[in-house]
CSV table of C-alpha atoms and ligand atoms in Angstrom, one decimal:
chain,number,residue,atom,x,y,z
A,5,MET,CA,-34.6,-1.9,2.0
A,6,THR,CA,-32.2,-4.6,3.4
A,7,VAL,CA,-31.0,-3.2,6.9
A,8,ARG,CA,-27.5,-3.3,7.5
A,9,THR,CA,-25.6,-1.9,10.3
A,10,ARG,CA,-21.9,-1.7,11.4
A,11,PHE,CA,-20.3,-1.3,14.4
A,12,ALA,CA,-17.2,0.4,13.8
A,13,PRO,CA,-15.0,1.1,17.0
A,14,SER,CA,-11.1,2.5,16.7
A,15,PRO,CA,-8.9,0.0,18.1
A,16,THR,CA,-7.0,2.3,20.6
A,17,GLY,CA,-8.0,-0.1,23.9
A,18,TYR,CA,-10.2,-2.5,24.7
A,19,LEU,CA,-14.0,-2.6,24.1
A,20,HIS,CA,-15.5,-0.8,26.7
A,21,VAL,CA,-19.0,-0.9,28.0
A,22,GLY,CA,-20.4,1.8,25.5
A,23,GLY,CA,-19.1,0.4,23.0
A,24,ALA,CA,-20.6,-2.9,23.7
A,25,ARG,CA,-24.3,-1.5,23.9
A,26,THR,CA,-23.5,0.5,21.3
A,27,ALA,CA,-22.5,-2.9,19.1
A,28,LEU,CA,-25.7,-4.6,20.8
A,29,PHE,CA,-28.0,-2.1,19.7
A,30,SER,CA,-26.5,-2.3,16.2
A,31,TYR,CA,-26.4,-5.9,16.0
A,32,LEU,CA,-30.3,-6.1,17.3
A,33,PHE,CA,-31.3,-3.7,14.9
A,34,ALA,CA,-30.2,-5.5,12.3
A,35,ARG,CA,-30.9,-9.4,13.2
A,36,ARG,CA,-34.9,-7.9,14.4
A,37,HIS,CA,-35.3,-6.4,10.3
A,38,GLY,CA,-33.1,-9.8,8.7
A,39,GLY,CA,-30.4,-7.6,7.8
A,40,GLN,CA,-26.4,-7.7,8.2
A,41,PHE,CA,-24.5,-6.6,10.5
A,42,VAL,CA,-21.1,-5.7,9.5
A,43,LEU,CA,-17.7,-5.2,11.7
A,44,ARG,CA,-15.7,-2.3,11.0
A,45,ILE,CA,-12.1,-1.5,12.1
A,46,GLU,CA,-11.5,2.5,12.0
A,47,ASP,CA,-7.7,1.8,12.2
A,48,THR,CA,-6.6,4.8,10.2
A,49,ASP,CA,-4.7,6.6,13.6
A,50,LEU,CA,-1.7,4.4,13.4
A,51,GLU,CA,0.0,6.2,16.1
A,52,ARG,CA,-2.9,5.4,18.4
A,53,SER,CA,-4.1,2.3,17.0
A,54,THR,CA,-2.8,-1.9,17.8
A,55,ALA,CA,-3.2,-5.2,16.9
A,56,GLU,CA,-4.2,-5.9,20.5
A,57,SER,CA,-6.7,-3.8,20.8
A,58,VAL,CA,-8.0,-5.4,17.8
A,59,ASN,CA,-7.7,-8.5,19.0
A,60,ALA,CA,-9.0,-7.1,22.4
A,61,ILE,CA,-12.4,-5.6,20.9
A,62,MET,CA,-12.5,-9.4,18.6
A,63,GLU,CA,-12.3,-11.0,21.8
A,64,GLY,CA,-14.8,-8.7,23.8
A,65,MET,CA,-17.5,-9.4,20.5
A,66,THR,CA,-16.9,-13.0,20.5
A,67,TRP,CA,-17.3,-13.2,24.1
A,68,LEU,CA,-20.8,-11.4,24.3
A,69,GLY,CA,-21.8,-13.6,21.3
A,70,LEU,CA,-22.4,-10.5,18.7
A,71,ASP,CA,-21.4,-12.3,15.5
A,72,TYR,CA,-21.1,-9.8,12.6
A,73,ASP,CA,-22.0,-11.2,9.2
A,74,GLU,CA,-19.4,-8.8,7.0
A,75,GLY,CA,-15.8,-8.0,8.6
A,76,PRO,CA,-13.7,-7.1,9.7
A,77,PHE,CA,-12.8,-4.4,7.4
A,78,PHE,CA,-10.0,-2.4,7.9
A,79,GLN,CA,-9.8,0.7,6.7
A,80,THR,CA,-5.6,0.9,6.9
A,81,GLU,CA,-6.3,-1.5,4.0
A,82,ARG,CA,-8.9,0.5,1.2
A,83,PHE,CA,-6.2,3.9,2.0
A,84,GLU,CA,-6.1,3.3,-2.0
A,85,ARG,CA,-9.8,3.7,-2.1
A,86,TYR,CA,-9.8,6.6,0.1
A,87,GLN,CA,-7.3,8.6,-2.1
A,88,THR,CA,-9.3,7.7,-5.2
A,89,ILE,CA,-12.2,9.6,-3.7
A,90,ILE,CA,-10.0,12.4,-2.6
A,91,ASP,CA,-9.2,12.4,-6.3
A,92,GLU,CA,-12.4,12.7,-7.5
A,93,LEU,CA,-13.5,15.5,-5.1
A,94,LEU,CA,-11.0,17.4,-6.2
A,95,ASP,CA,-11.2,17.3,-10.2
A,96,LYS,CA,-15.1,17.8,-9.2
A,97,GLY,CA,-14.2,20.7,-7.0
A,98,LEU,CA,-15.8,19.5,-4.7
A,99,ALA,CA,-12.3,19.6,-2.2
A,100,TYR,CA,-9.4,22.2,-2.6
A,101,ARG,CA,-6.0,22.5,-1.4
A,102,CYS,CA,-4.7,24.5,1.4
A,103,ASP,CA,-1.6,25.3,2.4
A,104,CYS,CA,-2.6,27.6,4.8
A,105,PRO,CA,0.8,28.1,7.1
A,106,LYS,CA,-0.1,26.9,10.9
A,107,GLU,CA,0.7,30.7,12.5
A,108,ARG,CA,-2.1,31.7,9.9
A,109,LEU,CA,-4.8,29.2,11.1
A,110,GLU,CA,-3.5,30.4,14.9
A,111,ARG,CA,-3.9,33.7,14.3
A,112,LEU,CA,-7.3,33.5,13.0
A,113,ARG,CA,-8.1,31.4,15.9
A,114,ASP,CA,-7.2,33.8,18.2
A,115,LYS,CA,-8.9,36.4,16.6
A,116,GLN,CA,-12.5,34.8,16.3
A,117,MET,CA,-11.8,33.7,19.9
A,118,ALA,CA,-11.6,37.3,20.7
A,119,ALA,CA,-14.8,38.2,18.8
A,120,LYS,CA,-16.4,35.7,20.6
A,121,VAL,CA,-17.2,33.5,17.4
A,122,LYS,CA,-16.7,29.7,16.7
A,123,PRO,CA,-13.3,29.3,15.4
A,124,ARG,CA,-13.7,27.9,12.2
A,125,TYR,CA,-11.7,28.0,8.9
A,126,ASP,CA,-12.2,30.9,6.6
A,127,GLY,CA,-12.3,29.2,3.4
A,128,HIS,CA,-9.4,31.5,2.7
A,129,CYS,CA,-7.1,28.6,0.1
A,130,ARG,CA,-11.1,27.7,-1.7
A,131,GLY,CA,-10.1,30.2,-5.1
A,132,ARG,CA,-6.7,29.8,-4.7
A,133,GLN,CA,-3.9,27.0,-6.9
A,134,ILE,CA,-1.5,25.3,-4.5
A,135,ASP,CA,1.2,23.5,-6.5
A,136,PRO,CA,0.1,19.7,-5.7
A,137,GLU,CA,4.5,19.5,-4.8
A,138,GLN,CA,4.1,21.6,-2.4
A,139,PRO,CA,3.0,21.0,1.2
A,140,HIS,CA,-0.5,20.9,1.5
A,141,VAL,CA,-3.8,19.4,2.8
A,142,VAL,CA,-7.0,19.3,1.0
A,143,ARG,CA,-9.9,20.6,2.9
A,144,PHE,CA,-13.9,20.0,1.9
A,145,LYS,CA,-16.0,22.7,0.0
A,146,ASN,CA,-18.6,22.6,2.6
A,147,PRO,CA,-21.7,24.4,1.5
A,148,VAL,CA,-21.7,27.8,2.9
A,149,ASP,CA,-25.2,28.2,3.4
A,150,GLY,CA,-28.7,26.5,4.6
A,151,ALA,CA,-28.9,23.9,7.1
A,152,VAL,CA,-28.4,20.5,7.2
A,153,ILE,CA,-31.2,18.5,9.3
A,154,VAL,CA,-30.1,15.0,11.0
A,155,GLU,CA,-33.6,13.1,10.9
A,156,ASP,CA,-32.4,11.1,14.1
A,157,LEU,CA,-33.7,8.4,15.2
A,158,ILE,CA,-33.7,8.9,18.5
A,159,ARG,CA,-33.0,12.5,19.0
A,160,GLY,CA,-35.5,13.3,16.4
A,161,ARG,CA,-34.9,16.7,14.3
A,162,VAL,CA,-31.5,18.4,14.8
A,163,PRO,CA,-30.9,21.1,12.4
A,164,PHE,CA,-27.5,22.6,11.4
A,165,ALA,CA,-26.6,25.6,9.6
A,166,ASN,CA,-24.1,25.3,7.2
A,167,ALA,CA,-22.4,28.9,8.2
A,168,GLU,CA,-21.7,26.6,11.6
A,169,LEU,CA,-19.7,23.8,9.6
A,170,ASP,CA,-16.4,25.0,8.5
A,171,ASP,CA,-14.2,23.1,5.3
A,172,LEU,CA,-12.9,20.7,7.0
A,173,ILE,CA,-9.6,18.5,6.3
A,174,ILE,CA,-10.3,15.3,4.4
A,175,ARG,CA,-6.4,14.5,3.6
A,176,ARG,CA,-3.8,15.6,5.9
A,177,SER,CA,-0.3,17.0,4.8
A,178,ASP,CA,1.1,13.0,5.5
A,179,GLY,CA,-1.3,12.1,2.4
A,180,SER,CA,-3.6,10.3,5.3
A,181,PRO,CA,-7.3,10.6,4.8
A,182,THR,CA,-9.2,12.0,8.0
A,183,TYR,CA,-11.8,10.2,10.2
A,184,ASN,CA,-15.1,11.8,8.8
A,185,LEU,CA,-13.9,11.4,4.6
A,186,THR,CA,-13.1,7.1,5.3
A,187,VAL,CA,-16.6,7.0,8.0
A,188,VAL,CA,-18.4,8.4,4.8
A,189,VAL,CA,-16.6,6.5,1.9
A,190,ASP,CA,-17.3,3.1,3.9
A,191,ASP,CA,-20.7,3.9,5.1
A,192,ALA,CA,-21.5,4.4,1.3
A,193,GLU,CA,-19.6,1.7,0.2
A,194,MET,CA,-20.6,-0.8,2.6
A,195,GLU,CA,-24.1,-0.1,2.0
A,196,ILE,CA,-25.1,1.0,5.6
A,197,SER,CA,-28.4,1.7,5.8
A,198,HIS,CA,-28.5,2.5,9.7
A,199,VAL,CA,-25.5,4.3,11.5
A,200,ILE,CA,-26.1,3.5,14.8
A,201,ARG,CA,-23.3,5.0,17.2
A,202,GLY,CA,-22.9,7.2,20.3
A,203,ASP,CA,-23.9,10.8,20.6
A,204,ASP,CA,-20.3,12.1,21.1
A,205,HIS,CA,-20.1,11.5,17.1
A,206,LEU,CA,-23.6,13.6,16.3
A,207,THR,CA,-21.7,16.8,15.4
A,208,ASN,CA,-19.7,15.1,12.7
A,209,THR,CA,-23.4,13.9,11.2
A,210,PRO,CA,-24.2,17.2,9.0
A,211,ARG,CA,-20.6,16.9,8.2
A,212,GLN,CA,-20.6,13.7,6.5
A,213,ILE,CA,-24.2,14.4,4.9
A,214,ASN,CA,-22.5,17.3,2.7
A,215,ILE,CA,-20.0,14.8,2.0
A,216,LEU,CA,-22.0,12.2,1.3
A,217,LYS,CA,-24.2,14.3,-0.5
A,218,ALA,CA,-21.4,15.8,-2.9
A,219,LEU,CA,-20.1,12.1,-3.3
A,220,GLY,CA,-24.0,11.2,-5.0
A,221,HIS,CA,-24.7,8.7,-2.2
A,222,GLU,CA,-28.4,8.9,-0.3
A,223,PRO,CA,-27.2,9.2,3.4
A,224,PRO,CA,-28.0,6.6,5.7
A,225,LYS,CA,-30.3,6.7,8.3
A,226,TYR,CA,-28.6,7.7,11.8
A,227,ALA,CA,-29.6,7.1,15.6
A,228,HIS,CA,-26.9,8.5,18.1
A,229,VAL,CA,-27.5,6.7,21.5
A,230,PRO,CA,-27.1,8.4,25.0
A,231,MET,CA,-24.0,8.6,26.9
A,232,ILE,CA,-23.2,6.1,29.7
A,233,LEU,CA,-22.5,8.0,33.0
A,234,GLY,CA,-21.1,6.8,36.4
A,235,PRO,CA,-23.0,6.7,39.8
A,236,ASP,CA,-21.4,10.4,39.7
A,237,GLY,CA,-23.4,11.8,37.1
A,238,LYS,CA,-20.1,12.0,34.8
A,239,ARG,CA,-19.3,9.8,32.0
A,240,LEU,CA,-18.1,6.8,32.6
A,241,SER,CA,-14.5,5.8,32.6
A,242,LYS,CA,-11.8,4.3,34.4
A,243,ARG,CA,-12.1,5.8,37.4
A,244,HIS,CA,-15.2,4.4,38.0
A,245,GLY,CA,-13.6,1.0,38.3
A,246,ALA,CA,-14.2,-1.6,35.4
A,247,VAL,CA,-15.2,-0.9,32.4
A,248,SER,CA,-13.5,-3.0,29.7
A,249,VAL,CA,-16.1,-6.1,28.5
A,250,VAL,CA,-13.5,-8.5,29.0
A,251,ALA,CA,-12.8,-7.2,32.7
A,252,TYR,CA,-16.6,-8.3,33.5
A,253,ARG,CA,-15.9,-11.9,32.1
A,254,ASP,CA,-12.9,-11.9,34.0
A,255,ALA,CA,-14.7,-11.3,37.4
A,256,GLY,CA,-17.5,-14.1,36.7
A,257,TYR,CA,-19.9,-12.3,34.4
A,258,LEU,CA,-22.2,-14.4,32.2
A,259,PRO,CA,-22.3,-12.9,28.6
A,260,GLU,CA,-25.9,-12.7,28.9
A,261,ALA,CA,-26.2,-11.1,32.0
A,262,LEU,CA,-24.1,-8.3,30.6
A,263,LEU,CA,-26.4,-8.2,27.5
A,264,ASN,CA,-29.2,-8.1,29.5
A,265,TYR,CA,-27.9,-5.0,31.2
A,266,LEU,CA,-26.7,-2.9,28.6
A,267,ILE,CA,-30.0,-3.7,26.6
A,268,ARG,CA,-32.0,-1.7,30.0
A,269,LEU,CA,-29.4,0.8,29.9
A,270,GLY,CA,-31.1,3.4,28.0
A,271,TRP,CA,-34.7,1.1,27.0
A,272,SER,CA,-37.3,-0.3,28.1
A,273,HIS,CA,-39.9,-2.8,27.6
A,274,GLY,CA,-42.8,-2.1,30.5
A,275,ASP,CA,-41.3,-3.4,33.4
A,276,GLN,CA,-39.4,-6.4,32.0
A,277,GLU,CA,-36.0,-6.9,33.5
A,278,VAL,CA,-35.1,-10.5,31.9
A,279,PHE,CA,-34.7,-10.1,28.4
A,280,SER,CA,-33.6,-13.6,26.5
A,281,LEU,CA,-31.3,-12.7,23.2
A,282,ASP,CA,-34.6,-14.0,21.3
A,283,GLU,CA,-36.5,-11.9,23.2
A,284,MET,CA,-34.3,-8.7,22.5
A,285,ILE,CA,-33.9,-9.0,18.9
A,286,SER,CA,-38.0,-9.0,18.5
A,287,LEU,CA,-38.4,-7.1,20.5
A,288,PHE,CA,-35.9,-4.1,20.3
A,289,ASP,CA,-35.9,-1.4,18.5
A,290,ILE,CA,-33.9,1.9,18.2
A,291,ALA,CA,-36.4,4.6,18.1
A,292,ASP,CA,-37.4,3.0,22.1
A,293,VAL,CA,-33.9,4.3,22.9
A,294,ASN,CA,-34.4,7.0,25.6
A,295,THR,CA,-32.7,10.3,24.9
A,296,ALA,CA,-31.1,11.1,28.4
A,297,ALA,CA,-28.0,9.3,29.6
A,298,SER,CA,-28.6,6.2,31.8
A,299,ALA,CA,-26.6,5.5,35.1
A,300,PHE,CA,-24.3,2.2,35.0
A,301,ASN,CA,-25.4,0.6,38.0
A,302,VAL,CA,-23.5,-2.3,39.1
A,303,ASP,CA,-26.1,-3.7,41.7
A,304,LYS,CA,-28.6,-4.6,39.0
A,305,LEU,CA,-25.8,-6.2,36.7
A,306,ASP,CA,-25.4,-8.4,39.6
A,307,TRP,CA,-28.8,-9.3,39.8
A,308,LEU,CA,-29.2,-10.3,36.7
A,309,ASN,CA,-25.8,-12.0,36.5
A,310,GLN,CA,-26.9,-13.9,39.5
A,311,HIS,CA,-30.3,-14.4,37.7
A,312,TYR,CA,-28.5,-16.1,34.9
A,313,ILE,CA,-26.3,-18.1,36.8
A,314,GLN,CA,-29.3,-19.6,39.0
A,315,HIS,CA,-30.8,-20.6,36.0
A,316,ALA,CA,-28.6,-21.2,33.3
A,317,ASP,CA,-27.6,-25.1,32.9
A,318,PRO,CA,-25.1,-26.6,35.6
A,319,LEU,CA,-23.2,-28.1,33.3
A,320,ARG,CA,-22.1,-24.4,31.4
A,321,ILE,CA,-21.9,-22.8,34.6
A,322,ALA,CA,-19.7,-25.7,35.8
A,323,ARG,CA,-17.3,-25.1,32.7
A,324,LEU,CA,-16.8,-21.3,33.3
A,325,LEU,CA,-16.9,-21.7,37.0
A,326,SER,CA,-13.6,-24.1,36.4
A,327,PRO,CA,-10.9,-21.6,35.5
A,328,HIS,CA,-12.3,-19.2,38.4
A,329,MET,CA,-11.7,-22.2,40.7
A,330,GLY,CA,-8.2,-22.5,39.7
A,331,GLU,CA,-7.6,-18.8,40.0
A,332,ILE,CA,-8.1,-19.6,43.8
A,333,GLY,CA,-5.5,-22.7,43.6
A,334,ILE,CA,-8.5,-25.1,43.5
A,335,ASP,CA,-8.7,-27.8,40.6
A,336,PRO,CA,-11.9,-29.4,40.6
A,337,SER,CA,-11.0,-32.7,39.6
A,338,GLU,CA,-9.7,-33.2,42.9
A,339,GLY,CA,-12.9,-33.1,44.5
A,340,PRO,CA,-16.9,-33.9,44.2
A,341,ASP,CA,-18.0,-33.3,41.0
A,342,LEU,CA,-18.5,-29.3,39.7
A,343,VAL,CA,-21.8,-29.8,38.8
A,344,ALA,CA,-23.3,-31.2,42.0
A,345,VAL,CA,-21.4,-27.9,43.4
A,346,VAL,CA,-23.1,-25.5,41.3
A,347,GLU,CA,-26.4,-27.1,41.7
A,348,ALA,CA,-26.7,-26.8,45.4
A,349,GLN,CA,-24.7,-23.5,45.0
A,350,ALA,CA,-26.2,-21.4,42.4
A,351,ALA,CA,-28.6,-19.5,44.2
A,352,ARG,CA,-26.2,-17.8,46.6
A,353,ALA,CA,-23.5,-15.9,44.5
A,354,LYS,CA,-23.6,-12.7,42.2
A,355,THR,CA,-20.7,-14.0,40.0
A,356,LEU,CA,-18.6,-17.2,39.0
A,357,THR,CA,-15.6,-15.8,41.4
A,358,GLU,CA,-17.9,-15.2,43.9
A,359,LEU,CA,-19.5,-18.6,43.6
A,360,ALA,CA,-15.3,-20.0,43.0
A,361,ARG,CA,-15.2,-18.7,46.7
A,362,ILE,CA,-18.0,-20.1,48.7
A,363,SER,CA,-17.4,-23.1,47.4
A,364,ALA,CA,-14.1,-23.8,47.8
A,365,PHE,CA,-15.0,-25.5,51.2
A,366,CYS,CA,-15.9,-28.4,49.1
A,367,TYR,CA,-12.8,-29.0,48.1
A,368,GLN,CA,-10.4,-27.6,50.7
A,369,ASP,CA,-10.0,-26.9,54.4
A,370,PHE,CA,-10.8,-23.0,54.7
A,371,ASP,CA,-8.3,-20.9,56.8
A,372,ASP,CA,-10.4,-19.6,59.3
A,373,TYR,CA,-13.8,-19.4,60.6
A,374,GLU,CA,-16.0,-16.3,60.1
A,375,GLU,CA,-15.7,-14.7,63.2
A,376,THR,CA,-19.5,-14.4,64.2
A,377,ALA,CA,-20.7,-17.7,62.9
A,378,ALA,CA,-17.5,-19.0,65.6
A,379,LYS,CA,-18.7,-17.0,68.2
A,380,LYS,CA,-22.5,-18.0,68.2
A,381,HIS,CA,-22.4,-21.2,66.8
A,382,LEU,CA,-18.7,-23.0,67.7
A,383,ARG,CA,-19.4,-22.9,71.8
A,384,PRO,CA,-18.6,-25.4,74.6
A,385,VAL,CA,-22.8,-25.6,74.2
A,386,ALA,CA,-22.3,-27.2,71.1
A,387,ARG,CA,-19.6,-30.4,72.0
A,388,PRO,CA,-21.8,-33.1,73.1
A,389,ALA,CA,-23.6,-32.5,69.5
A,390,LEU,CA,-20.5,-32.4,67.4
A,391,GLU,CA,-18.8,-35.3,69.2
A,392,ARG,CA,-22.0,-37.5,68.8
A,393,LEU,CA,-22.5,-36.3,65.1
A,394,ARG,CA,-18.9,-37.1,65.0
A,395,ALA,CA,-19.3,-40.8,66.2
A,396,GLU,CA,-22.1,-41.6,64.0
A,397,LEU,CA,-21.0,-40.2,61.2
A,398,ASP,CA,-17.6,-42.3,61.7
A,399,MET,CA,-19.5,-45.6,61.3
A,400,LEU,CA,-21.5,-44.7,58.3
A,401,ALA,CA,-19.8,-46.9,54.7
A,402,LEU,CA,-19.0,-44.5,52.4
A,403,GLU,CA,-21.8,-45.7,50.6
A,404,ASP,CA,-24.2,-44.7,52.6
A,405,TRP,CA,-22.7,-41.0,52.4
A,406,GLU,CA,-25.7,-39.6,50.7
A,407,PRO,CA,-28.0,-37.0,51.6
A,408,GLU,CA,-30.9,-38.8,52.8
A,409,THR,CA,-28.9,-41.2,55.2
A,410,LEU,CA,-26.7,-38.2,56.4
A,411,HIS,CA,-29.5,-35.9,57.3
A,412,ARG,CA,-31.2,-39.1,59.3
A,413,VAL,CA,-28.1,-38.8,61.6
A,414,ILE,CA,-28.5,-35.1,62.0
A,415,GLU,CA,-32.5,-36.1,62.5
A,416,ARG,CA,-31.3,-39.1,65.3
A,417,VAL,CA,-28.4,-36.7,67.5
A,418,SER,CA,-31.0,-34.0,67.5
A,419,GLU,CA,-33.6,-36.3,69.0
A,420,ALA,CA,-31.4,-38.1,71.2
A,421,LEU,CA,-29.9,-34.8,72.8
A,422,GLU,CA,-33.1,-33.4,72.8
A,423,LEU,CA,-32.1,-30.4,70.9
A,424,ASN,CA,-34.3,-28.7,67.8
A,425,MET,CA,-32.5,-29.2,64.3
A,426,GLY,CA,-30.9,-26.2,64.2
A,427,LYS,CA,-28.9,-26.4,67.2
A,428,VAL,CA,-27.2,-29.5,65.9
A,429,ALA,CA,-26.7,-28.4,62.3
A,430,GLN,CA,-26.0,-24.7,62.4
A,431,PRO,CA,-22.7,-25.9,64.5
A,432,LEU,CA,-21.8,-28.5,62.4
A,433,ARG,CA,-22.0,-26.4,59.5
A,434,VAL,CA,-19.8,-23.6,61.2
A,435,ALA,CA,-17.5,-26.6,61.6
A,436,ILE,CA,-17.5,-27.9,58.0
A,437,VAL,CA,-17.4,-25.0,56.2
A,438,GLY,CA,-16.2,-22.1,58.2
A,439,ARG,CA,-19.6,-19.9,58.2
A,440,ALA,CA,-23.1,-20.1,59.1
A,441,ALA,CA,-24.2,-20.0,55.4
A,442,SER,CA,-24.1,-22.8,53.2
A,443,PRO,CA,-26.6,-25.1,51.1
A,444,GLY,CA,-28.3,-27.8,52.9
A,445,ILE,CA,-26.5,-29.7,55.8
A,446,ASP,CA,-27.1,-32.8,54.3
A,447,ILE,CA,-26.0,-32.0,50.4
A,448,THR,CA,-23.0,-29.9,52.4
A,449,LEU,CA,-21.5,-32.9,54.2
A,450,GLN,CA,-22.0,-35.4,51.0
A,451,LEU,CA,-19.9,-32.6,48.6
A,452,VAL,CA,-17.8,-32.5,51.7
A,453,GLY,CA,-16.7,-36.1,51.9
A,454,LYS,CA,-16.6,-38.1,54.6
A,455,ALA,CA,-12.8,-38.3,55.7
A,456,ALA,CA,-13.2,-34.0,55.4
A,457,THR,CA,-16.2,-34.0,57.5
A,458,LEU,CA,-14.6,-36.2,60.6
A,459,ARG,CA,-11.4,-33.7,60.3
A,460,ARG,CA,-13.0,-30.1,60.6
A,461,ILE,CA,-15.3,-32.2,63.4
A,462,ASP,CA,-12.1,-32.8,64.8
A,463,ARG,CA,-10.6,-29.2,64.5
A,464,ALA,CA,-13.9,-27.2,65.4
A,465,LEU,CA,-13.6,-29.7,69.1
A,466,ALA,CA,-10.5,-28.3,69.0
A,467,PHE,CA,-11.6,-25.0,69.0
A,468,ILE,CA,-14.0,-25.3,71.1
A,469,ASP,CA,-11.5,-26.6,74.0
A,470,ALA,CA,-9.2,-23.9,73.2
A,471,ARG,CA,-11.8,-21.3,73.5
A,472,ALA,CA,-13.0,-22.9,76.9
A,473,ALA,CA,-9.1,-23.1,78.2
A,474,ASN,CA,-9.0,-19.4,77.1
A,475,GLY,CA,-12.2,-18.7,79.2
B,504,LIG,N1,-14.7,4.8,15.1
B,504,LIG,C1,-15.7,5.4,16.0
B,504,LIG,C2,-15.1,5.7,17.3
B,504,LIG,O1,-14.6,4.5,17.8
B,504,LIG,C3,-16.7,5.7,15.7
B,504,LIG,C4,-17.6,6.0,14.5
B,504,LIG,C5,-18.8,5.8,14.1
B,504,LIG,O2,-19.0,4.9,14.6
B,504,LIG,O3,-18.9,6.2,12.9
B,504,LIG,O4,-15.0,6.2,17.6
């Protein structure tokens, strides 16, 4: 059997992390089995579907690298096909027209609720002849007895009694087909072998299986993925912060970090945490997905992102970092090579936005010293060291402005003043960076350059003096 999976989002918003995980699982499953992955846009809800949302979904997929082999197919372009199928079902007596007025359906519902039975359509129009020219809906004739067994690849066997399912509407009174009909027609005609989707669709599955059987199709295999929870144990939603995939990109996450994070939400392979895409493809099995919902944990995502920032090609990180620098008003072409900055700083940042923020000092003077760092290191005792450093650094020719020579200058000043290196390097670091953390001081000086280094030492000296004057 050729494995064919699909991702079938409704374009009513952006691609959120839950959808992305479902897409990832479908993608991996297809890749693992040498099959195809299809993108289908379920845009039949004309009021809620938008072109922007289609674009946002595709943008998210492209960013994550979840490339599809076929599609995007748009359900709105297949309306005629759905009508043909509905007409066929009508002709074969597998569906029927229903003109039950709203009031009747409401009364029925009230009665069922009062009797504490599950509200369902009672099949009133099953045997009736209804004029096709008069307003009506079309209902699928669901089997009245027996059961549908969903052999779910994640949850195992889930039986549904047909008595629990009613004759669902497959064509609305305005002529539009409904979700359960369009999904079934598409899954069958796109020859989907494995339907991997959120478990909010599990209760639709027995209905879909019944329609598929009525149409003479063998149902695909199903795998219902448990939902993602927020830290409060409720279904992950906007209330919990960013849920859109593209928002993670904009916040400085790498696509491989998010993918790695998403695969681990509900799936594991021993205690391995870091997976390359190739490893994901060779190791992932849908049957190993947990049945329990998993909680979104941003610390873990941060940890993975840091890992990938640190281990990725610095050239690529520099390219991705550049817009984040732009966002904080820095043009990286007006300063040290961004690749060198990335090489020096990559281990220190959880996100690209953080990397931009902590690298700003290489391109522009900072506004304020970090208070505790200044308090501790920019004191009058540091003055002689800073003064001496300034004098020696000033004498360095520009071509000597490189780590080894810079290191020797600091060493020389420490020896001359009989101070340990830290007592010299830390005040210098705070003077140059504004805080007590940066890459090696020699590399830091090299990145900042001579003019800015001298300027910032002057500023620190003035700061120390002002402080001394203020007692
Ligand atoms: N369009 C549906 C949704 O976005 C998914 C349908 C399916 O996967 O069967 O929830």
